[in-house]
Amino acid sequence: MAIAAYLIDPAEARYELADLLEKHTRFAPPGDAASSGQLDLDGTAAGPAERAGREALAVHHIAGPIEASLDAQGMANLYHSIENPLVRVLAKMEHVGVGVDTNTLRSINERLTHEVESLGAELREVAGKEDLNLNSPTQLRALLFEERELSPVGVKKTKSGYSTDAQTLEKLKDQWPEFIQPLLRHREVEKLRGTYGEGLLHEVAEDGRIHATFNQTVARTGRLSSDRPNLHNIPVRSDEGRVFRTAFVTPPGTKMLVADYNQIELRCIAHLAADPGLIEAFTSGQDIHNATAARVFGVDPADVTLEQRSKAKMVSYGLAYGMEAYGLGQRLNIPTDEAATILEAYFVAFPNVKAYMDATVQEARKTGYTETLFGRRRPIPELLNSNWRIRQAGERQAMNAGIQGLAADIFKVALVRIDEALAAGGHQAELVLQVHDEVIVEVPDDERDEVGAQIVEIMRDAAELDVPLEVNVSWGDTWAAAKG
DNA sequence: GGCTCATGTAA
DNA sequence: TCTTACATGAGCC
């Protein structure tokens, strides 16, 4: 029920039966329900049995209208063949959980704790403040900008004053290196210790595994989210953060399979925009960022520099987010006009992408919502807001929704089919995690070849686009070992 | 105890 | 002033 309501409006904060009753039926405004005593859902029911009965009655009243609404909006298929079957798949993953080696986790945590303590002592010494709280932006702001009077030229502001985020500290570094250098390091280590070291240890259950919750009605684009803990943001980019992945393990006799889509969002852009250049690059299996750089900077693919490739990569991903010149400039650390030149060159090289973005926004402005290939809708009322800034944000959301949403749809199809195939094949292998475009499966050694091949095939065939879907597979005893 | 803010992880 | 999430500690009520 909640999931059907989510498809109809993914922006709601919650999907409680009492609210749904009010929103989707004319039948029972809350007052009437309470006074009639039939559908009182807010707590005066005598016991669990009576509550359950009332909830069942509420469902009975909502089901018809909501099904009709799904149907009218062309989302019946999305609901019945993807979202609804996915409920059990996610429930099973939550129940199974993922194995964690607490000894590894504790030893990582201990090392980080020591470093944080020694950095803390050093920083308080340098600052000459016994009780400086290094986690307090307020205290840091006072120290840096008031007491030490560092020059805030070009420094971002927050609502409460000058920012003290990492980007800002980098700019200030030369003015007080013996403090700011270790402060940056302290931030980094404290983040890892607090959020991942402590955070993950708190979530390990009696069975030695972590059972996160995978939310199906939270992300407005159709993605899943994870909480308690969030397993979608376990560090991977830095070596130091990535070690946390060594603590995610499989039992003896099994291996961890990690299968992820290769650049699925860019492939979605290529398909949606029907851009010949992008489609050709993906179809012929070129390095997409290299091919993009060659076209954007007008050089031979063989002559693309690493810097050009890296810029092209950021432009590509920025595009999926509805990026503008200003944002690209920030990201690349170059002036806005230079970023604008790069962006223009991109749109000249891939004209259909520009056309797709424009058409998407226009359509969303007209209808009030965007729609993915699978029919998932996202209303964007911001497009009609009187505030220019909010309208602009709406345009970026519109550009992003079809892309991120399509990738999410494809991924969900794959999840449902993987679960089906594992069950049908009588395998013991089990899905244990998913991270937006990646599945992690615990596989008994003797099922390895068969299951591996099966999963790749399912993911590849989850959707038929104008570009091939590529899947990377790796194996290991831990999540870290199975990466790359 | 709950809320917002600033910060920083991920795709 | 580039999307989508979630967790943390500080600081406030």
PDB file of C-alpha atoms (C1' of nucleotides) in Angstrom, chain A residues 133 136 220 225 228 230 323 326 331 389 396, chain C residues 1-11:
ATOM      1  CA  ASN A 133      36.402  21.191  20.457  1.00  0.00           C
ATOM      2  CA  SER A 136      32.672  22.371  16.527  1.00  0.00           C
ATOM      3  CA  ARG A 220      12.306  10.665  -4.973  1.00  0.00           C
ATOM      4  CA  SER A 225      18.009   3.960   0.381  1.00  0.00           C
ATOM      5  CA  ARG A 228      20.541   1.724  10.449  1.00  0.00           C
ATOM      6  CA  ASN A 230      23.489   3.284   5.774  1.00  0.00           C
ATOM      7  CA  MET A 323      24.993  20.852 -14.110  1.00  0.00           C
ATOM      8  CA  TYR A 326      29.135  27.661 -12.452  1.00  0.00           C
ATOM      9  CA  ARG A 331      34.140  21.241  -9.416  1.00  0.00           C
ATOM     10  CA  ARG A 389      16.502  29.814  -7.674  1.00  0.00           C
ATOM     11  CA  ARG A 396      18.078  20.242 -12.543  1.00  0.00           C
TER      12      ARG A 396
ATOM     13  C1'  DT C   1      24.921  28.243  -7.748  1.00  0.00           C
ATOM     14  C1'  DC C   2      25.441  19.827  -9.753  1.00  0.00           C
ATOM     15  C1'  DT C   3      21.352  14.999  -8.358  1.00  0.00           C
ATOM     16  C1'  DT C   4      20.011  11.366  -4.751  1.00  0.00           C
ATOM     17  C1'  DA C   5      20.533   9.590  -0.103  1.00  0.00           C
ATOM     18  C1'  DC C   6      22.085   9.008   5.658  1.00  0.00           C
ATOM     19  C1'  DA C   7      25.003   9.725  10.003  1.00  0.00           C
ATOM     20  C1'  DT C   8      27.442  12.418  12.992  1.00  0.00           C
ATOM     21  C1'  DG C   9      28.363  16.049  16.681  1.00  0.00           C
ATOM     22  C1'  DA C  10      27.372  20.634  18.109  1.00  0.00           C
ATOM     23  C1'  DG C  11      24.308  23.712  19.694  1.00  0.00           C
TER      24       DG C  11
END
